[in-house]
PDB file of N, CA and C in Angstrom:
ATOM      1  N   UNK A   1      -0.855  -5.511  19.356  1.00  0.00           N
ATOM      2  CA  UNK A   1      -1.813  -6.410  18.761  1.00  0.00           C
ATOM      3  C   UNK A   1      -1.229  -6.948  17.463  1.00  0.00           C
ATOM      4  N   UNK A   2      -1.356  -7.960  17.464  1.00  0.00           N
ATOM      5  CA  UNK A   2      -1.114  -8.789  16.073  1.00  0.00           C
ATOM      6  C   UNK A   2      -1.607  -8.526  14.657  1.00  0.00           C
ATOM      7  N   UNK A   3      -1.097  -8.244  13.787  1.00  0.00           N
ATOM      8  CA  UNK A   3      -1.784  -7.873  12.572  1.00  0.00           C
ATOM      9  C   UNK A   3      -2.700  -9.113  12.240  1.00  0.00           C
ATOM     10  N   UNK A   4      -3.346  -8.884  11.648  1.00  0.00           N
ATOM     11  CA  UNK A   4      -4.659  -9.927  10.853  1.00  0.00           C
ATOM     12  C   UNK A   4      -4.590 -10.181   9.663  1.00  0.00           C
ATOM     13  N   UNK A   5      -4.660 -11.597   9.158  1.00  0.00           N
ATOM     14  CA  UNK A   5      -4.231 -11.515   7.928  1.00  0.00           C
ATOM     15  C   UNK A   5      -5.677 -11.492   6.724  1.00  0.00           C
ATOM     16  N   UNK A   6      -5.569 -10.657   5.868  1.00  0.00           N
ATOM     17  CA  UNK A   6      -6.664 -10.486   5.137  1.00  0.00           C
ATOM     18  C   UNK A   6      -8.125 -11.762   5.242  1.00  0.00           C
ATOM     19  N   UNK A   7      -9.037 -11.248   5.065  1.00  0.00           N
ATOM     20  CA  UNK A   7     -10.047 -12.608   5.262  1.00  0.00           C
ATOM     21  C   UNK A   7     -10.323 -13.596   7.084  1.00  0.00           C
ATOM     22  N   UNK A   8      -9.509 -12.854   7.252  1.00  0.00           N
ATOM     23  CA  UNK A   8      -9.170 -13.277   8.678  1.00  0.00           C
ATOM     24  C   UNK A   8     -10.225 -12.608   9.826  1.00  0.00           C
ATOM     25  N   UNK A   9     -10.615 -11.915   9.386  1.00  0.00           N
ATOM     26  CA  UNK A   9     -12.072 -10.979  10.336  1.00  0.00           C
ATOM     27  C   UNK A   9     -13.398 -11.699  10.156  1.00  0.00           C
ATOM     28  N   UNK A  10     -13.917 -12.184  11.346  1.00  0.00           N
ATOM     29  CA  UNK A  10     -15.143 -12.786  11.112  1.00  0.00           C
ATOM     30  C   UNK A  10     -16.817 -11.970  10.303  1.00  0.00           C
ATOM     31  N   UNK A  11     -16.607 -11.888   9.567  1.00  0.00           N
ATOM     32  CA  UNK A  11     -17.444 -11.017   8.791  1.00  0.00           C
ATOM     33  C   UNK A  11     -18.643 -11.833   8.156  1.00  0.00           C
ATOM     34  N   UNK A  12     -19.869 -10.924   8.481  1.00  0.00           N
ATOM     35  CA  UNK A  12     -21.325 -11.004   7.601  1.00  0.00           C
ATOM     36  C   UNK A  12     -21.355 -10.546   6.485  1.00  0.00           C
ATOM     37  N   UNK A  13     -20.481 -10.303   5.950  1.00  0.00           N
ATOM     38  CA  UNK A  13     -20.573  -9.973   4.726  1.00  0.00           C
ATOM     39  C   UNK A  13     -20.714 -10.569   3.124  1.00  0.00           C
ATOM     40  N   UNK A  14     -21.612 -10.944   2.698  1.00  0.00           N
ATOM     41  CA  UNK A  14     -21.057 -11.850   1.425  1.00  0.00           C
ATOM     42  C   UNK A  14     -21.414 -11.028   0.241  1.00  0.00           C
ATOM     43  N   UNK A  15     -20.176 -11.076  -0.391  1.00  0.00           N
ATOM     44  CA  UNK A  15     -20.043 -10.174  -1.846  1.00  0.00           C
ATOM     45  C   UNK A  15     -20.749 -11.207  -2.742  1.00  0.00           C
ATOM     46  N   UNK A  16     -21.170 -10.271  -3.856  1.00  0.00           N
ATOM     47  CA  UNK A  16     -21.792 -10.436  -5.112  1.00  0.00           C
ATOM     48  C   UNK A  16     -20.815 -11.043  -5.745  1.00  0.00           C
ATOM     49  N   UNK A  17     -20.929 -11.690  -6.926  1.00  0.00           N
ATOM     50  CA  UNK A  17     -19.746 -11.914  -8.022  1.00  0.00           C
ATOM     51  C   UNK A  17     -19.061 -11.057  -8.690  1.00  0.00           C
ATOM     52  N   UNK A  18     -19.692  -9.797  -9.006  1.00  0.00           N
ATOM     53  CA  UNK A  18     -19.320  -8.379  -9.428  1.00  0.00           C
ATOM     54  C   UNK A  18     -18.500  -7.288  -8.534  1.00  0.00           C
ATOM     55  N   UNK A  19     -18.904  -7.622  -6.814  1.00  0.00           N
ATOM     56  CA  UNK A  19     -18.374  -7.009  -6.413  1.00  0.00           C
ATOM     57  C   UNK A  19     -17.261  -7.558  -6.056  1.00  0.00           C
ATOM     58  N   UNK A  20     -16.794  -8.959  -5.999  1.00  0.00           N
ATOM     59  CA  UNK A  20     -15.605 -10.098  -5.987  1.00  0.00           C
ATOM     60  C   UNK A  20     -14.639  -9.318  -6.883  1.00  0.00           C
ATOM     61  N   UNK A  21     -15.332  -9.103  -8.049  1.00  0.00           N
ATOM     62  CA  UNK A  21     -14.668  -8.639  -9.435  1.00  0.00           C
ATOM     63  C   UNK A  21     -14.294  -7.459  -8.949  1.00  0.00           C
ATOM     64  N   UNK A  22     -14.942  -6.650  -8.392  1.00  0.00           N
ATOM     65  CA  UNK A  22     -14.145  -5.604  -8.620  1.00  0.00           C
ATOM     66  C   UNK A  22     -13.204  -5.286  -7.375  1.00  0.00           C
ATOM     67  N   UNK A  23     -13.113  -6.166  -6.626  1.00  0.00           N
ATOM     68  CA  UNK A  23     -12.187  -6.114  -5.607  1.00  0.00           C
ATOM     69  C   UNK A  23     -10.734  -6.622  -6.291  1.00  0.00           C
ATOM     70  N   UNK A  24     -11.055  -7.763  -6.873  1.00  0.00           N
ATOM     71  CA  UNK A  24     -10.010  -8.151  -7.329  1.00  0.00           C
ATOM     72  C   UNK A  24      -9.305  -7.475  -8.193  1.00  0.00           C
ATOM     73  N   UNK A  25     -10.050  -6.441  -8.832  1.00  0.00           N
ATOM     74  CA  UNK A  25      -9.570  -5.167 -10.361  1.00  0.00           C
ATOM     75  C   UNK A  25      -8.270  -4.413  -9.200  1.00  0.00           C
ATOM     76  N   UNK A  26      -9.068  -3.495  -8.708  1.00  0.00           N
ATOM     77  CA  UNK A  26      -9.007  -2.933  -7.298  1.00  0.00           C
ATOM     78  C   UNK A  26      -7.132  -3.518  -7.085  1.00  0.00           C
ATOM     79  N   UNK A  27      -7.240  -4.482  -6.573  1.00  0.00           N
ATOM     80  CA  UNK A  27      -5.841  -5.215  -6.084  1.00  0.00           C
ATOM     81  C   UNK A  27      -4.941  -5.295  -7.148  1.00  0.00           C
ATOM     82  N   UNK A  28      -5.695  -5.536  -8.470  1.00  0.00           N
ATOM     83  CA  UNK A  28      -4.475  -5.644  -9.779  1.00  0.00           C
ATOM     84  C   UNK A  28      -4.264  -4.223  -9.474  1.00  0.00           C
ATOM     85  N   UNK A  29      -5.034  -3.089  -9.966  1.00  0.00           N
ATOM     86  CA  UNK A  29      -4.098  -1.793 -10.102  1.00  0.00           C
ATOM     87  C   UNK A  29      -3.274  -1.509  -8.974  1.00  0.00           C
ATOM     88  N   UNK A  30      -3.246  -1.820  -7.672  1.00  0.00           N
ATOM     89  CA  UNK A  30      -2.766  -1.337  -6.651  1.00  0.00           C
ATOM     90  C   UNK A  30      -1.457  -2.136  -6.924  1.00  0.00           C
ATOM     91  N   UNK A  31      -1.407  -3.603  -7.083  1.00  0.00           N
ATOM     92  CA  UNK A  31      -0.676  -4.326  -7.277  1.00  0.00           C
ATOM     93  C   UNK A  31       0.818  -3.559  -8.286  1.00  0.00           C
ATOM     94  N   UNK A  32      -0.224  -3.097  -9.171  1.00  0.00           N
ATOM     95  CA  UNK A  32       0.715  -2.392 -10.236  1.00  0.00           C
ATOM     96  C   UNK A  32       1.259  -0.801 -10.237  1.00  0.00           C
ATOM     97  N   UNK A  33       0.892  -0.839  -9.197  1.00  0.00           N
ATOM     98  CA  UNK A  33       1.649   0.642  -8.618  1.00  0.00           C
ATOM     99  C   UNK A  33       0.855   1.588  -9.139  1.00  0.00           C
ATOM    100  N   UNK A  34      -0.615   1.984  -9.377  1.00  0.00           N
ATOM    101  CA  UNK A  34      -1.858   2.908  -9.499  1.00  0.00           C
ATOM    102  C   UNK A  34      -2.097   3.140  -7.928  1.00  0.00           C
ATOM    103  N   UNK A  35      -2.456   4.645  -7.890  1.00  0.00           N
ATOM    104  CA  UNK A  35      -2.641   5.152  -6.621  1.00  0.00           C
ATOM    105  C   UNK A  35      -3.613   6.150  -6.602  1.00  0.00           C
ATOM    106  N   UNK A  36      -3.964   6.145  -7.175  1.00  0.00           N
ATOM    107  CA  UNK A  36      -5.578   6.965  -7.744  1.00  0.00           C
ATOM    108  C   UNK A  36      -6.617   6.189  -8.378  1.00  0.00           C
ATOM    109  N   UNK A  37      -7.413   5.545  -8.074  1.00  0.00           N
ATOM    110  CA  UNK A  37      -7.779   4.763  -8.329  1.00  0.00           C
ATOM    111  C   UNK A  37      -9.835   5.035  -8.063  1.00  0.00           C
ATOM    112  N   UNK A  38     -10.803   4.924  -9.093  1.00  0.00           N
ATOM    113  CA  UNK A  38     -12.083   4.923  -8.921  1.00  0.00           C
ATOM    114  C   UNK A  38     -12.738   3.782  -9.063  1.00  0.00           C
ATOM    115  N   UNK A  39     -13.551   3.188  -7.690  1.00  0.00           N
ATOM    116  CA  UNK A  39     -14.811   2.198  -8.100  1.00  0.00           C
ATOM    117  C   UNK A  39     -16.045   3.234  -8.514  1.00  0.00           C
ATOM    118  N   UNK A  40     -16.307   2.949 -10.133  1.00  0.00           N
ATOM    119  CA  UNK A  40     -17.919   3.326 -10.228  1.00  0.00           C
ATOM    120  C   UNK A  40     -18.503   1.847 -10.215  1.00  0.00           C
ATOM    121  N   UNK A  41     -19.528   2.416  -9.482  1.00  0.00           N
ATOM    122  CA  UNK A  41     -20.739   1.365  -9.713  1.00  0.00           C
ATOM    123  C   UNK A  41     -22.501   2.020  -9.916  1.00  0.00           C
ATOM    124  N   UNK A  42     -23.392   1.060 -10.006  1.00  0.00           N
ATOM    125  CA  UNK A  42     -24.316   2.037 -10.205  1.00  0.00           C
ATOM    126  C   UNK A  42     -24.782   2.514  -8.951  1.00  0.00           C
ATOM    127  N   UNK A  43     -25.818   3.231  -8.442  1.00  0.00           N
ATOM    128  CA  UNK A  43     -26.436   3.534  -6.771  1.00  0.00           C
ATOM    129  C   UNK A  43     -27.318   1.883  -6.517  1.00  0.00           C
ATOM    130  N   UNK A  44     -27.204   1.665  -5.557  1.00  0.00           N
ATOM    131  CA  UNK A  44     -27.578   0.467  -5.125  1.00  0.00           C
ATOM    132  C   UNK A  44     -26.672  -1.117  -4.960  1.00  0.00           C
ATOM    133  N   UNK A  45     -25.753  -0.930  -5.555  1.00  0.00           N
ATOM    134  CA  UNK A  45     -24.757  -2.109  -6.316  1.00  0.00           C
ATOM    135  C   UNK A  45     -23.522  -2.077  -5.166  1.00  0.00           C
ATOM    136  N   UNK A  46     -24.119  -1.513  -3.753  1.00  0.00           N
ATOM    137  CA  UNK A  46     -22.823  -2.214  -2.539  1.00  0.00           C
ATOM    138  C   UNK A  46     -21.717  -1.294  -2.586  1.00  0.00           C
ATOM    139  N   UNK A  47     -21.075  -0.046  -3.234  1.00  0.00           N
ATOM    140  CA  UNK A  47     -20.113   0.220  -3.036  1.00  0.00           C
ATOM    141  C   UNK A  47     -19.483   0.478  -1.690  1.00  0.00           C
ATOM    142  N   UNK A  48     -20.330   0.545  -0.921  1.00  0.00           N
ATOM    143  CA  UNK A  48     -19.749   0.400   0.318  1.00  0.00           C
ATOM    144  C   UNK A  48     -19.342  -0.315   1.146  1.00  0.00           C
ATOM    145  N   UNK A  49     -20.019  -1.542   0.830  1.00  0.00           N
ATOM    146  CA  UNK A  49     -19.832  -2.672   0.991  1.00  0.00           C
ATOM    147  C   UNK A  49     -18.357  -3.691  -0.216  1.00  0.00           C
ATOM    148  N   UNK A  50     -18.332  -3.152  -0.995  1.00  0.00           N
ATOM    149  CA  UNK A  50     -17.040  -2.971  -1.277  1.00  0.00           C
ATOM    150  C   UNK A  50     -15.882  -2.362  -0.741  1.00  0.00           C
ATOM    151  N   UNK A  51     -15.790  -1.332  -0.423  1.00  0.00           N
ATOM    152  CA  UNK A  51     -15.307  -0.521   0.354  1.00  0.00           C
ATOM    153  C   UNK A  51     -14.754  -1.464   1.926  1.00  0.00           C
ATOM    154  N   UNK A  52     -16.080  -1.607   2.443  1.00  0.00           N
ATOM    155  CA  UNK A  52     -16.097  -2.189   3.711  1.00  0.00           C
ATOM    156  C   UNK A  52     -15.120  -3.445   3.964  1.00  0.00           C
ATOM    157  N   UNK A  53     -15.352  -3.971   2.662  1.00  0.00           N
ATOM    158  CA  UNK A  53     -14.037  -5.269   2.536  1.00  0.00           C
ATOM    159  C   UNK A  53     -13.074  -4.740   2.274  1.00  0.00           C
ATOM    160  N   UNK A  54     -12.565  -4.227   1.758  1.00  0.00           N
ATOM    161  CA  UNK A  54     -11.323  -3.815   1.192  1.00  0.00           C
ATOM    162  C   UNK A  54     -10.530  -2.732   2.643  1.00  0.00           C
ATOM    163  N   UNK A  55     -11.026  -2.237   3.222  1.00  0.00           N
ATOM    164  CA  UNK A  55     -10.901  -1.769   4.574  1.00  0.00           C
ATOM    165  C   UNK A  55     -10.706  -2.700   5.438  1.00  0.00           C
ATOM    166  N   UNK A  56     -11.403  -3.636   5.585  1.00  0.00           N
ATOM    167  CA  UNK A  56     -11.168  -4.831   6.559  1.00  0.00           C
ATOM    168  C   UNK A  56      -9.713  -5.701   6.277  1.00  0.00           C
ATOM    169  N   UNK A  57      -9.261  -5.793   4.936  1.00  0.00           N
ATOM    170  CA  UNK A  57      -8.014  -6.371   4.289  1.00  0.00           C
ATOM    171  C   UNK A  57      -7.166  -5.887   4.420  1.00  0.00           C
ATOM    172  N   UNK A  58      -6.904  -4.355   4.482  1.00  0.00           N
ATOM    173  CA  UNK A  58      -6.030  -3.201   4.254  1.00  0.00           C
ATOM    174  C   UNK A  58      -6.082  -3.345   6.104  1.00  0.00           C
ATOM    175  N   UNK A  59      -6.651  -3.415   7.385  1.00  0.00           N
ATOM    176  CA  UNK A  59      -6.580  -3.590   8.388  1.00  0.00           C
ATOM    177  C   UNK A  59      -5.960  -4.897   8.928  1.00  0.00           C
ATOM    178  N   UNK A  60      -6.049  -5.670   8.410  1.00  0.00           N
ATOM    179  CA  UNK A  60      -6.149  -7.109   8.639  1.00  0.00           C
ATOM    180  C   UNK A  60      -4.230  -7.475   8.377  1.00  0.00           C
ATOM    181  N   UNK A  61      -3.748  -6.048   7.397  1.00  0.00           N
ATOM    182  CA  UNK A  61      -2.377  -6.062   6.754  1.00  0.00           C
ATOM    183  C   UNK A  61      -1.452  -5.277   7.856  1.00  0.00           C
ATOM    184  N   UNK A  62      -2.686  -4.278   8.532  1.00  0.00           N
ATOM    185  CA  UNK A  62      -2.160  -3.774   9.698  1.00  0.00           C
ATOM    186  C   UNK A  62      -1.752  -2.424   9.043  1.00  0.00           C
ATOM    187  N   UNK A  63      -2.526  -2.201   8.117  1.00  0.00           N
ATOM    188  CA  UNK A  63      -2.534  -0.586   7.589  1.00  0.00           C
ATOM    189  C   UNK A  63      -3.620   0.259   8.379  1.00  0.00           C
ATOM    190  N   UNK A  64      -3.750   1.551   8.446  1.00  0.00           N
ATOM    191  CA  UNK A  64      -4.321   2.638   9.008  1.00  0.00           C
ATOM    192  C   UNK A  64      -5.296   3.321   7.680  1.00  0.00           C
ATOM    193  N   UNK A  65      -6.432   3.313   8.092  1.00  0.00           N
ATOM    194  CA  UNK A  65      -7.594   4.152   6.946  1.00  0.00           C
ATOM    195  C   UNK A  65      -8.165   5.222   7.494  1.00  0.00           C
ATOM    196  N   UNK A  66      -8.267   6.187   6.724  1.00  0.00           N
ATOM    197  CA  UNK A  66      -9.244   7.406   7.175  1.00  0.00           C
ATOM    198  C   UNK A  66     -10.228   7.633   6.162  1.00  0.00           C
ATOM    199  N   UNK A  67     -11.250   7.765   6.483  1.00  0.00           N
ATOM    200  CA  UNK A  67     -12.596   8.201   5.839  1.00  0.00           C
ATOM    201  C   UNK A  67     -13.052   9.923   5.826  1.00  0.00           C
ATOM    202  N   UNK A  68     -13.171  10.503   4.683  1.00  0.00           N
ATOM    203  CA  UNK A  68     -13.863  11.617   4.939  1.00  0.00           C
ATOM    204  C   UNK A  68     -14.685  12.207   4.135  1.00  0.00           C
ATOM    205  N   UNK A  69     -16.142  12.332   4.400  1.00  0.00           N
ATOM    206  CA  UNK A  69     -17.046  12.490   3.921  1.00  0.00           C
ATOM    207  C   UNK A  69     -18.031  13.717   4.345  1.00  0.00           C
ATOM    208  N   UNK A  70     -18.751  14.021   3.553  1.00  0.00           N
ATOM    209  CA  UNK A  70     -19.542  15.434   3.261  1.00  0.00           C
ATOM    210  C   UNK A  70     -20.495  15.124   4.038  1.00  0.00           C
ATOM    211  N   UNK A  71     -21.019  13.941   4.479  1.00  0.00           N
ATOM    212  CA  UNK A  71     -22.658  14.149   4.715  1.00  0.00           C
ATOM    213  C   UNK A  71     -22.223  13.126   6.139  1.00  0.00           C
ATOM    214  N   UNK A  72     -22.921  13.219   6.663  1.00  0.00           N
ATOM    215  CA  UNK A  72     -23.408  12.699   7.973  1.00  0.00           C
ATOM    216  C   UNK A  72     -23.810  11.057   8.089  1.00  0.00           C
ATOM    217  N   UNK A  73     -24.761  10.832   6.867  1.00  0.00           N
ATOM    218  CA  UNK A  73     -25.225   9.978   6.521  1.00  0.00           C
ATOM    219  C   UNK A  73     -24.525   8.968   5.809  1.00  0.00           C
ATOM    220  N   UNK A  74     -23.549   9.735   5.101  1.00  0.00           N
ATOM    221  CA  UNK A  74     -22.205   8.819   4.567  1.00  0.00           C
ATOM    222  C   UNK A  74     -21.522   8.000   5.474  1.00  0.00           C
ATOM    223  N   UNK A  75     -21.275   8.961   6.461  1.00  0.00           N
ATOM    224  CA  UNK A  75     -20.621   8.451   7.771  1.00  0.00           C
ATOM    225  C   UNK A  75     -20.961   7.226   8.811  1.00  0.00           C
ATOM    226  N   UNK A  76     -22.410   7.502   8.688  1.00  0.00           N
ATOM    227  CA  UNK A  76     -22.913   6.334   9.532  1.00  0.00           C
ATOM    228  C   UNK A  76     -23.278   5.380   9.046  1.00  0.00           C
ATOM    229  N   UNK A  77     -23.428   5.238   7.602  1.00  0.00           N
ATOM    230  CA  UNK A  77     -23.280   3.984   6.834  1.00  0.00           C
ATOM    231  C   UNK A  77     -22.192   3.660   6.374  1.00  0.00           C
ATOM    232  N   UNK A  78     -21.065   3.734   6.308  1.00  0.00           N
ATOM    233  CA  UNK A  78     -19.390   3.474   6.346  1.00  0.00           C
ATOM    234  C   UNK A  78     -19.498   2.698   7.180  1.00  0.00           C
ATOM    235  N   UNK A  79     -19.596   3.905   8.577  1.00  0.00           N
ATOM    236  CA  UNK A  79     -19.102   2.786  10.179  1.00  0.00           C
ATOM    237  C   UNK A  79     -19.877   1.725  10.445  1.00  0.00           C
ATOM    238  N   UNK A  80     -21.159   1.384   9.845  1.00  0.00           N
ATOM    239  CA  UNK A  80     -22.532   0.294  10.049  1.00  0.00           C
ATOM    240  C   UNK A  80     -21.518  -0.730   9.409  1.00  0.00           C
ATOM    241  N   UNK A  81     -21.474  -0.766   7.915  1.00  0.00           N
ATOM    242  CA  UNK A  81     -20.951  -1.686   6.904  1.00  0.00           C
ATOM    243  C   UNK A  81     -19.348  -2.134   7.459  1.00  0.00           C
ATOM    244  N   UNK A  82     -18.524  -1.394   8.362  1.00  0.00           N
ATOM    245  CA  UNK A  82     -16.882  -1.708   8.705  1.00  0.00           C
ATOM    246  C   UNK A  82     -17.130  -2.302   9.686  1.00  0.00           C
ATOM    247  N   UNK A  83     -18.055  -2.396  11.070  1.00  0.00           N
ATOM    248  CA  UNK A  83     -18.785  -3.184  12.203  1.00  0.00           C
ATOM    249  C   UNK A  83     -19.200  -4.517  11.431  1.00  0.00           C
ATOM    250  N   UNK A  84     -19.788  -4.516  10.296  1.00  0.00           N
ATOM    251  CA  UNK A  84     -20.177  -5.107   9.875  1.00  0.00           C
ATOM    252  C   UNK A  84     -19.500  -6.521   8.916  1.00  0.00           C
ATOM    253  N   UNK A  85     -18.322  -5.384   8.411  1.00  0.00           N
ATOM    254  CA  UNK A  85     -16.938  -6.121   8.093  1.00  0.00           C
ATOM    255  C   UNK A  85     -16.383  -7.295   9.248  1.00  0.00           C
ATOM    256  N   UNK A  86     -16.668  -6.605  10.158  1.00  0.00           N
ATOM    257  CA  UNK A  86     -16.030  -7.569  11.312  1.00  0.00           C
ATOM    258  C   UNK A  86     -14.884  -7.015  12.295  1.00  0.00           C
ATOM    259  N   UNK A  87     -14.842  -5.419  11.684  1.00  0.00           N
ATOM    260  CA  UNK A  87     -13.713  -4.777  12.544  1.00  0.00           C
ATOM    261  C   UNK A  87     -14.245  -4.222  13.596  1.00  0.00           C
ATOM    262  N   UNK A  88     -13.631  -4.523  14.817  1.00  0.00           N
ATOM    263  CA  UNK A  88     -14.204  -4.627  16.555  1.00  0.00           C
ATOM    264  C   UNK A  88     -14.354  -2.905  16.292  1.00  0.00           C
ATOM    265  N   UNK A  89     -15.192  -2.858  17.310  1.00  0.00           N
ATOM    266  CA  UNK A  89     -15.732  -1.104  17.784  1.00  0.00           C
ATOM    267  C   UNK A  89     -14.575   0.152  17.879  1.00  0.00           C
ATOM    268  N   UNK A  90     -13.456  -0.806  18.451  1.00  0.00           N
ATOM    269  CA  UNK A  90     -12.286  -0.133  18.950  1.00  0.00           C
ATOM    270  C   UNK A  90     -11.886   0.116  17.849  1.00  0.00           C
ATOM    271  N   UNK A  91     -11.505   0.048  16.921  1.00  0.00           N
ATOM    272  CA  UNK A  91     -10.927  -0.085  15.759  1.00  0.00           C
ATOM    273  C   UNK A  91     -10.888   1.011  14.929  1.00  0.00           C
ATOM    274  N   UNK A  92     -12.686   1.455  14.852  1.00  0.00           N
ATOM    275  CA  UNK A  92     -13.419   2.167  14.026  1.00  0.00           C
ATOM    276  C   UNK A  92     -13.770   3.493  14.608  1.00  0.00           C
ATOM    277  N   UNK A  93     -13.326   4.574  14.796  1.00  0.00           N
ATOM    278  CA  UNK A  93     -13.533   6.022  15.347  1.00  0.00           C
ATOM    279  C   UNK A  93     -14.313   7.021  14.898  1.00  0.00           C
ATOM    280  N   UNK A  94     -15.207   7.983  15.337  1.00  0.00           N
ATOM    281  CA  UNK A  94     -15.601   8.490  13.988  1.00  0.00           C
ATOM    282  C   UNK A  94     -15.939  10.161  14.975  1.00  0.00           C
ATOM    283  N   UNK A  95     -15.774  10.969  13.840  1.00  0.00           N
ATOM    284  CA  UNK A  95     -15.294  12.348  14.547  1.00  0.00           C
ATOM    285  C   UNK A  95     -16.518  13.384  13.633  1.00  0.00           C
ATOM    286  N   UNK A  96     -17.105  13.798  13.954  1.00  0.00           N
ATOM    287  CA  UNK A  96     -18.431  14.500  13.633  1.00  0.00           C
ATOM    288  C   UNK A  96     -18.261  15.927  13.847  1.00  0.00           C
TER     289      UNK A  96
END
């Protein structure tokens, strides 16, 4: 399969201006060779939906992501919001 080039996934998704911003922060540090890296935001303010884009880009480059999370509920709102991104079913795996 052909890699995808970022933005290239048909996605419902439309970011905030803040969360634009912090995607773009996001890409400077990575850009600059930071590899530890934290989005805070407040509860409610999309981080997953941040997330969800930035997963779809990092796919789209034809990179590999793994998710791992404590709660159950984490999980099934990840995989809602990455469907949601626009990345096909196949794509997205999820191991319980």
């Amino acid at each position: 399969m052909a890699a995808r080039k970022p933005g290239s996934l048909t996605t419902r998704l439309t970011l905030r201006p803040y969360q634009e911003s912090a995607i773009r922060e996001l890409q400077t540090r990575i850009a600059s060779g930071q590899r530890r890296i934290v989005v805070v935001a407040a509860t409610g303010s999309g981080k997953t939906v941040i997330f969800a884009r930035v997963v779809a880009d990092a796919v789209g480059y034809g990179q590999f992501v793994l998710v791992v999370a404590h709660r159950r509920e984490l999980i099934q709102q990840t995989y809602e919001k990455l469907l949601h991104a626009g990345l096909p079913v196949h794509q997205v795996g999820v191991v319980m």
